[in-house]
Amino acid sequence: MHPIRKKRLTIVLFLLAGLSIAVALTTYALRQNINLFYDPSQITAGEAPLDVRIRAGGMVEEGSVKRDSESLKVEFLVTDFNASVPVEYVGILPDLFAEGQGIVAMGKLNSEGRFVADQILAKHDENYMPPEVADALEKASLTGEQSMPGSAQPATN
Amino acid sequence: MWQFFHKLGSPKWFFGISARFMPWLLAGGVLLLMAGVVWGLAFAPKDYLQGNSYRIIFIHVPTAFMAQSIYIMMASAAVVTLVWRMKLADVFVKAVAPVGLVLTFLALFTGAVWGKPTWGTWWIWDARLTSMLILLFLYGGVIALDRAINDEKSAARAVAVLVLVGVVNIPIIKYSVEWWNTLHQPASFKLTEKPTMPPEMWVPLLLSVLGLYLIFGWLACIRMQTEILSREQRTRWVKEFVMRGRS
């Protein structure tokens, strides 16, 4: 290769390397701001600020959803399978909201450690399947077959 | 090997060779894209949770994939422009930037249309959506910078530097869903793992991605040819080519 071109190529490579390091350090420093939500472990560990609008995200724990019969109030536990946080919300839930589904809630954490949400978004996971397959998997799990091929359970993140 | 590489840089040579496989790119692209989209929209089974609304994936994923893919190609061409000063590389960047802009917009738009019924919101400032919006602005910036500088050579270099600087955004888009908590789900398609959907869903998806890739190839060729003709309008071969077309 021509020496001038070699020199130019080195400059280009240095530019790219320097830039990547700069961006990596910036995004690393800002990671808490880039994260869309706190997970339940962080909240129970006291990393999330109180009485500030934040987002909390995780799975709706199985069997934890309690609906008020008089109003639109809903209470449930949101979990990351290490810790769980109680969430309360008054309003209409998204269609995909269900036990075992991922959600992201926007609201404030109060001093009792309860998360008072004013908006609930459903988080979809990367798994897609036809309804018949989902039914078959559910039947298989109901009849007590524990080891299922594939992943009927949504991913944990 | 270098000789071939330098021949590749000749606009005249490219003009001749691209005309030969363009019909194949277009025919193959239209065929694959039609097959993928029709199969995906009409015949693929619906999803157990989202029902029919997931079908936008057959448009969203190809456009988002191509938007990033085109940027990587542009960045490779930018290296060639800066190091080898090859005109054709610059012609490529200028020809495909608007295509990338449109595809990025489509990816964001289809994502928003899907996000409203699925997540409950059109837009959220999570890492994936924000980095994709930055990609849209990068494409816009590349086009604007190119238009703003009159001198062809300085425009080429300035645009190449901007494209290269922007390429750090691509790994951020790709890994945003793994590095940070986002509302956007992780990829269903990975090179190293089994897709997280059954074949009757991912085969049409793959067909439409490949189809869009071929159509992009055709679009890139035809746009590059136009750019070459306008740049080389004073050369003899272009004059001869135009005269031949008239008679």
Coordinates of C-alpha atoms in Angstrom, one line a residue:
Chain A
M1 CA 0.0 0.0 0.0
H2 CA 1.1 3.5 -0.8
P3 CA 2.7 5.2 2.3
I4 CA 0.4 8.2 2.1
R5 CA -2.6 6.0 2.1
K6 CA -1.2 3.9 5.0
K7 CA -0.9 7.1 6.9
R8 CA -4.4 8.2 6.2
L9 CA -5.7 4.8 7.1
T10 CA -3.9 5.0 10.5
I11 CA -5.5 8.4 11.1
V12 CA -8.9 7.1 10.3
L13 CA -8.4 4.1 12.6
F14 CA -7.2 6.3 15.4
L15 CA -10.2 8.6 14.9
L16 CA -12.6 5.7 15.2
A17 CA -10.8 4.2 18.2
G18 CA -10.7 7.5 20.1
L19 CA -14.3 8.2 19.3
S20 CA -15.5 4.8 20.5
I21 CA -13.7 5.2 23.8
A22 CA -15.2 8.7 24.3
V23 CA -18.7 7.4 23.6
A24 CA -18.2 4.3 25.7
L25 CA -17.1 6.4 28.7
T26 CA -19.9 8.9 28.2
T27 CA -22.6 6.3 28.0
Y28 CA -21.1 4.3 30.9
A29 CA -21.1 7.5 33.0
L30 CA -24.7 8.2 32.0
R31 CA -26.0 4.6 32.3
Q32 CA -28.4 5.3 35.2
N33 CA -30.0 8.0 33.0
I34 CA -30.1 5.9 29.9
N35 CA -31.8 3.0 31.8
L36 CA -35.4 3.4 31.2
F37 CA -36.5 2.1 34.6
Y38 CA -35.4 0.8 38.0
D39 CA -35.8 -2.9 38.6
P40 CA -37.3 -4.2 41.8
S41 CA -33.9 -5.2 43.2
Q42 CA -32.6 -1.6 42.9
I43 CA -35.8 -0.2 44.5
T44 CA -35.7 -2.5 47.5
A45 CA -31.9 -1.8 47.9
G46 CA -32.8 1.9 48.2
E47 CA -31.2 3.0 45.0
A48 CA -34.3 4.7 43.7
P49 CA -35.1 8.2 45.0
L50 CA -38.4 8.7 47.0
D51 CA -41.1 11.1 45.8
V52 CA -39.6 11.7 42.5
R53 CA -41.2 10.7 39.2
I54 CA -39.4 7.5 38.1
R55 CA -40.1 4.4 36.2
A56 CA -40.2 0.9 37.7
G57 CA -40.1 -2.2 35.5
G58 CA -40.4 -5.9 35.9
M59 CA -42.8 -8.9 35.7
V60 CA -46.2 -8.8 37.3
E61 CA -46.0 -11.5 39.9
E62 CA -48.3 -14.5 39.4
G63 CA -51.3 -14.4 41.6
S64 CA -50.6 -10.9 43.0
V65 CA -53.1 -8.8 41.0
K66 CA -55.9 -7.4 43.2
R67 CA -58.6 -5.4 41.6
D68 CA -60.9 -3.1 43.6
S69 CA -64.5 -4.0 42.9
E70 CA -65.7 -0.4 43.3
S71 CA -63.2 1.5 41.3
L72 CA -60.4 1.1 38.7
K73 CA -57.8 0.7 41.3
V74 CA -55.4 -2.2 40.8
E75 CA -52.7 -3.5 43.1
F76 CA -50.0 -6.0 42.2
L77 CA -46.4 -6.9 42.9
V78 CA -43.7 -6.3 40.3
T79 CA -40.8 -8.6 40.5
D80 CA -37.5 -9.5 38.9
F81 CA -37.4 -12.8 40.7
N82 CA -35.0 -11.5 43.3
A83 CA -37.1 -8.8 44.9
S84 CA -40.6 -7.5 44.4
V85 CA -42.2 -4.1 44.9
P86 CA -45.9 -3.4 45.5
V87 CA -47.5 -1.2 42.8
E88 CA -50.8 0.6 42.9
Y89 CA -52.5 2.2 40.0
V90 CA -55.9 3.7 39.2
G91 CA -56.8 3.7 35.5
I92 CA -57.2 1.5 32.4
L93 CA -54.5 -1.1 31.9
P94 CA -53.0 -1.9 28.5
D95 CA -54.4 -5.0 26.7
L96 CA -51.2 -6.9 27.2
F97 CA -51.3 -6.5 31.0
A98 CA -51.5 -9.9 32.7
E99 CA -49.8 -11.9 35.4
G100 CA -46.4 -13.1 34.3
Q101 CA -46.1 -10.2 31.7
G102 CA -43.5 -7.5 31.8
I103 CA -44.6 -3.9 32.5
V104 CA -43.0 -0.5 33.0
A105 CA -44.8 1.8 35.4
M106 CA -44.3 5.5 35.7
G107 CA -44.9 7.1 39.1
K108 CA -43.5 7.9 42.5
L109 CA -42.1 5.7 45.2
N110 CA -43.5 6.6 48.6
S111 CA -41.8 6.2 52.0
E112 CA -43.6 2.9 52.7
G113 CA -41.9 1.4 49.7
R114 CA -45.0 1.3 47.6
F115 CA -44.9 2.5 44.1
V116 CA -47.8 4.7 43.2
A117 CA -48.1 4.6 39.4
D118 CA -49.9 7.1 37.1
Q119 CA -49.1 5.3 33.9
I120 CA -48.6 1.6 33.1
L121 CA -47.0 0.4 29.8
A122 CA -46.8 -3.2 28.7
K123 CA -43.4 -4.5 27.9
H124 CA -43.5 -7.1 25.2
D125 CA -40.8 -9.8 25.1
E126 CA -39.0 -11.2 22.0
N127 CA -41.0 -14.4 21.9
Y128 CA -43.7 -14.9 19.3
M129 CA -45.9 -18.0 18.8
P130 CA -49.2 -19.0 17.2
P131 CA -52.1 -19.2 19.7
E132 CA -52.4 -23.0 19.2
V133 CA -48.8 -23.5 20.3
A134 CA -49.3 -21.3 23.3
D135 CA -52.4 -23.3 24.2
A136 CA -50.6 -26.6 23.8
L137 CA -47.7 -25.4 26.0
E138 CA -50.1 -24.3 28.7
K139 CA -51.9 -27.6 28.6
A140 CA -48.6 -29.4 28.8
S141 CA -47.6 -27.4 31.9
L142 CA -51.0 -27.9 33.5
T143 CA -50.7 -31.7 33.2
G144 CA -47.5 -31.5 35.2
E145 CA -44.8 -31.7 32.6
Q146 CA -42.2 -29.4 34.0
S147 CA -39.5 -29.5 31.4
M148 CA -40.9 -27.7 28.4
P149 CA -39.0 -27.3 25.1
G150 CA -38.5 -23.7 24.1
S151 CA -39.5 -20.9 26.4
A152 CA -43.2 -20.4 27.2
Q153 CA -42.2 -18.2 30.1
P154 CA -41.3 -14.7 29.0
A155 CA -37.6 -13.8 29.5
T156 CA -36.7 -12.2 32.8
N157 CA -35.4 -8.9 31.5
Chain B
M1 CA -5.6 -7.6 -6.0
W2 CA -5.0 -3.8 -5.8
Q3 CA -5.5 -3.5 -9.5
F4 CA -9.0 -5.0 -9.2
F5 CA -9.7 -2.6 -6.3
H6 CA -8.7 0.4 -8.4
K7 CA -10.7 -0.7 -11.3
L8 CA -13.7 -0.8 -9.0
G9 CA -13.2 2.9 -8.5
S10 CA -13.7 3.7 -12.1
P11 CA -17.1 5.3 -12.6
K12 CA -17.2 4.2 -16.2
W13 CA -16.5 0.6 -15.4
F14 CA -19.1 0.6 -12.7
F15 CA -21.7 2.2 -15.0
G16 CA -21.2 -0.6 -17.5
I17 CA -21.2 -3.5 -15.0
S18 CA -24.1 -2.4 -12.8
A19 CA -26.4 -2.1 -15.8
R20 CA -25.9 -5.9 -16.3
F21 CA -27.2 -7.1 -12.9
M22 CA -29.7 -4.4 -12.1
P23 CA -32.7 -6.2 -13.7
W24 CA -31.8 -9.3 -11.6
L25 CA -31.7 -7.3 -8.4
L26 CA -35.0 -5.7 -9.1
A27 CA -36.8 -8.9 -10.2
G28 CA -35.4 -10.9 -7.3
G29 CA -36.1 -8.1 -4.8
V30 CA -39.7 -7.6 -5.8
L31 CA -40.3 -11.3 -5.9
L32 CA -38.9 -12.0 -2.4
L33 CA -40.4 -8.9 -0.8
M34 CA -43.8 -9.7 -2.3
A35 CA -43.6 -13.3 -1.1
G36 CA -42.4 -12.3 2.4
V37 CA -45.0 -9.5 2.9
V38 CA -48.0 -11.4 1.4
W39 CA -47.1 -14.6 3.4
G40 CA -46.5 -12.6 6.6
L41 CA -49.5 -10.4 6.4
A42 CA -52.0 -12.9 5.1
F43 CA -50.9 -16.4 5.8
A44 CA -48.6 -16.5 8.8
P45 CA -50.4 -17.5 12.1
K46 CA -51.2 -14.7 14.5
D47 CA -49.4 -14.2 17.8
Y48 CA -50.8 -15.7 21.0
L49 CA -50.6 -12.3 22.8
Q50 CA -50.7 -9.5 20.3
G51 CA -53.0 -11.2 17.8
N52 CA -52.8 -9.6 14.4
S53 CA -51.0 -6.4 15.4
Y54 CA -47.6 -8.1 15.5
R55 CA -47.8 -8.4 11.7
I56 CA -46.3 -5.0 11.3
I57 CA -43.0 -6.8 12.1
F58 CA -42.9 -7.9 8.5
I59 CA -42.4 -4.2 7.5
H60 CA -40.8 -2.9 10.7
V61 CA -37.9 -5.3 11.0
P62 CA -36.8 -5.2 7.3
T63 CA -36.8 -1.4 7.3
A64 CA -35.0 -1.1 10.7
F65 CA -32.4 -3.7 9.6
M66 CA -31.7 -2.0 6.3
A67 CA -31.5 1.4 7.9
Q68 CA -28.6 0.2 10.0
S69 CA -27.1 -2.0 7.3
I70 CA -27.0 1.0 4.8
Y71 CA -25.2 3.1 7.4
I72 CA -22.5 0.5 7.9
M73 CA -22.0 0.3 4.1
M74 CA -21.8 4.1 4.0
A75 CA -19.2 4.1 6.7
S76 CA -17.1 1.5 4.8
A77 CA -17.4 3.7 1.7
A78 CA -16.4 6.7 3.8
V79 CA -13.1 5.0 4.8
V80 CA -12.4 4.4 1.1
T81 CA -13.1 8.0 0.4
L82 CA -10.7 9.2 3.1
V83 CA -7.9 6.8 2.5
W84 CA -8.0 6.1 -1.3
R85 CA -9.9 9.2 -2.5
M86 CA -12.0 7.0 -4.7
K87 CA -14.8 8.9 -6.4
L88 CA -17.1 6.0 -6.6
A89 CA -17.2 5.6 -2.8
D90 CA -18.4 9.1 -2.5
V91 CA -20.9 8.6 -5.2
F92 CA -22.2 5.7 -3.2
V93 CA -22.6 7.6 0.0
K94 CA -24.5 10.4 -1.7
A95 CA -26.7 8.0 -3.6
V96 CA -27.8 5.9 -0.6
A97 CA -28.1 8.5 2.2
P98 CA -31.7 9.5 1.2
V99 CA -32.7 5.8 0.9
G100 CA -31.4 5.3 4.5
L101 CA -33.3 8.3 5.7
V102 CA -36.6 7.1 4.3
L103 CA -36.1 3.5 5.7
T104 CA -35.2 4.9 9.2
F105 CA -38.3 7.0 9.1
L106 CA -40.4 4.0 8.1
A107 CA -38.9 1.9 10.9
L108 CA -39.7 4.7 13.5
F109 CA -43.1 5.2 12.1
T110 CA -44.1 1.5 12.0
G111 CA -42.7 1.1 15.5
A112 CA -44.8 3.9 16.8
V113 CA -48.0 2.5 15.1
W114 CA -47.2 -0.9 16.8
G115 CA -46.2 0.7 20.1
K116 CA -49.5 2.4 20.7
P117 CA -51.7 -0.8 20.9
T118 CA -48.9 -3.0 22.4
W119 CA -47.1 -0.9 24.9
G120 CA -49.7 1.8 25.4
T121 CA -47.6 4.7 24.0
W122 CA -46.5 6.0 20.6
W123 CA -43.1 7.1 21.8
I124 CA -40.9 6.6 24.8
W125 CA -37.3 8.0 25.3
D126 CA -35.7 4.6 25.8
A127 CA -32.2 3.8 24.5
R128 CA -33.4 1.9 21.4
L129 CA -35.9 4.5 20.2
T130 CA -33.6 7.4 21.0
S131 CA -30.6 6.0 19.2
M132 CA -32.7 5.2 16.2
L133 CA -33.9 8.8 16.1
I134 CA -30.2 9.9 16.2
L135 CA -29.7 7.7 13.2
L136 CA -32.5 9.6 11.4
F137 CA -30.8 12.9 12.2
L138 CA -27.4 11.5 11.1
Y139 CA -28.8 10.6 7.7
G140 CA -30.4 14.1 7.5
G141 CA -27.1 15.7 8.5
V142 CA -25.1 13.8 5.9
I143 CA -27.5 15.0 3.2
A144 CA -27.5 18.5 4.4
L145 CA -23.7 18.7 4.8
D146 CA -23.3 17.4 1.2
R147 CA -25.7 20.0 -0.2
A148 CA -24.1 22.8 1.8
I149 CA -20.6 22.5 0.3
N150 CA -20.3 23.3 -3.3
D151 CA -16.8 22.0 -4.0
E152 CA -17.1 18.3 -4.8
K153 CA -13.9 17.2 -3.2
S154 CA -14.2 19.1 0.1
A155 CA -17.9 18.0 0.3
A156 CA -16.8 14.3 -0.1
R157 CA -14.2 14.6 2.7
A158 CA -16.5 16.4 5.1
V159 CA -19.3 14.0 4.5
A160 CA -17.0 11.0 4.9
V161 CA -15.8 12.3 8.3
L162 CA -19.4 12.9 9.5
V163 CA -20.5 9.4 8.3
L164 CA -17.5 7.9 10.2
V165 CA -18.2 9.8 13.4
G166 CA -21.8 8.6 13.3
V167 CA -20.9 5.0 12.9
V168 CA -20.4 4.6 16.7
N169 CA -24.2 4.9 16.9
I170 CA -24.7 1.6 15.2
P171 CA -23.4 -0.7 17.9
I172 CA -25.4 1.5 20.4
I173 CA -28.6 0.8 18.5
K174 CA -27.8 -2.9 18.2
Y175 CA -26.9 -3.5 21.8
S176 CA -29.1 -0.8 23.5
V177 CA -31.6 -3.5 24.4
E178 CA -29.0 -5.5 26.1
W179 CA -26.8 -2.8 27.8
W180 CA -29.7 -0.9 29.3
N181 CA -33.3 -1.4 30.5
T182 CA -35.5 -0.5 27.6
L183 CA -39.1 -0.8 26.8
H184 CA -38.2 -2.2 23.4
Q185 CA -37.8 -6.0 23.4
P186 CA -34.5 -7.7 22.5
A187 CA -33.9 -9.1 19.0
S188 CA -36.0 -12.1 18.0
F189 CA -33.5 -12.9 15.3
K190 CA -29.8 -13.6 16.1
L191 CA -27.1 -15.0 14.0
T192 CA -25.9 -17.3 16.7
E193 CA -29.2 -18.5 18.2
K194 CA -32.4 -20.0 17.2
P195 CA -35.1 -17.4 16.4
T196 CA -37.6 -17.0 19.2
M197 CA -40.5 -17.5 16.8
P198 CA -41.7 -20.5 14.7
P199 CA -40.5 -21.0 11.1
E200 CA -43.9 -20.0 9.7
M201 CA -43.2 -16.5 11.2
W202 CA -39.5 -16.1 10.7
V203 CA -39.3 -17.5 7.1
P204 CA -41.5 -14.8 5.6
L205 CA -39.6 -12.2 7.8
L206 CA -36.3 -13.4 6.4
L207 CA -37.7 -13.3 2.8
S208 CA -38.8 -9.7 3.2
V209 CA -35.4 -8.7 4.7
L210 CA -33.6 -10.3 1.7
G211 CA -36.1 -8.8 -0.8
L212 CA -35.6 -5.3 0.6
Y213 CA -31.8 -5.9 0.5
L214 CA -32.0 -6.7 -3.2
I215 CA -34.3 -3.7 -3.9
F216 CA -31.9 -1.5 -2.1
G217 CA -29.1 -2.9 -4.3
W218 CA -31.1 -1.9 -7.4
L219 CA -32.0 1.5 -5.9
A220 CA -28.3 2.1 -5.1
C221 CA -27.2 1.2 -8.6
I222 CA -29.7 3.4 -10.4
R223 CA -29.1 6.4 -8.1
M224 CA -25.3 5.9 -8.5
Q225 CA -25.7 5.8 -12.3
T226 CA -27.6 9.1 -12.2
E227 CA -24.9 10.7 -10.0
I228 CA -22.1 9.4 -12.2
L229 CA -23.7 10.8 -15.4
S230 CA -24.2 14.2 -13.8
R231 CA -20.7 14.3 -12.5
E232 CA -19.0 13.1 -15.6
Q233 CA -21.1 14.9 -18.1
R234 CA -18.1 16.6 -19.7
T235 CA -16.2 13.3 -20.4
R236 CA -16.3 11.7 -23.8
W237 CA -17.8 8.4 -22.7
V238 CA -20.8 10.1 -21.2
K239 CA -21.3 12.2 -24.3
E240 CA -21.1 9.1 -26.4
F241 CA -23.5 7.2 -24.2
V242 CA -26.1 10.0 -24.3
M243 CA -25.8 10.3 -28.1
R244 CA -26.3 6.6 -28.5
G245 CA -29.4 6.8 -26.4
R246 CA -30.8 9.5 -28.6
S247 CA -30.3 7.8 -32.0

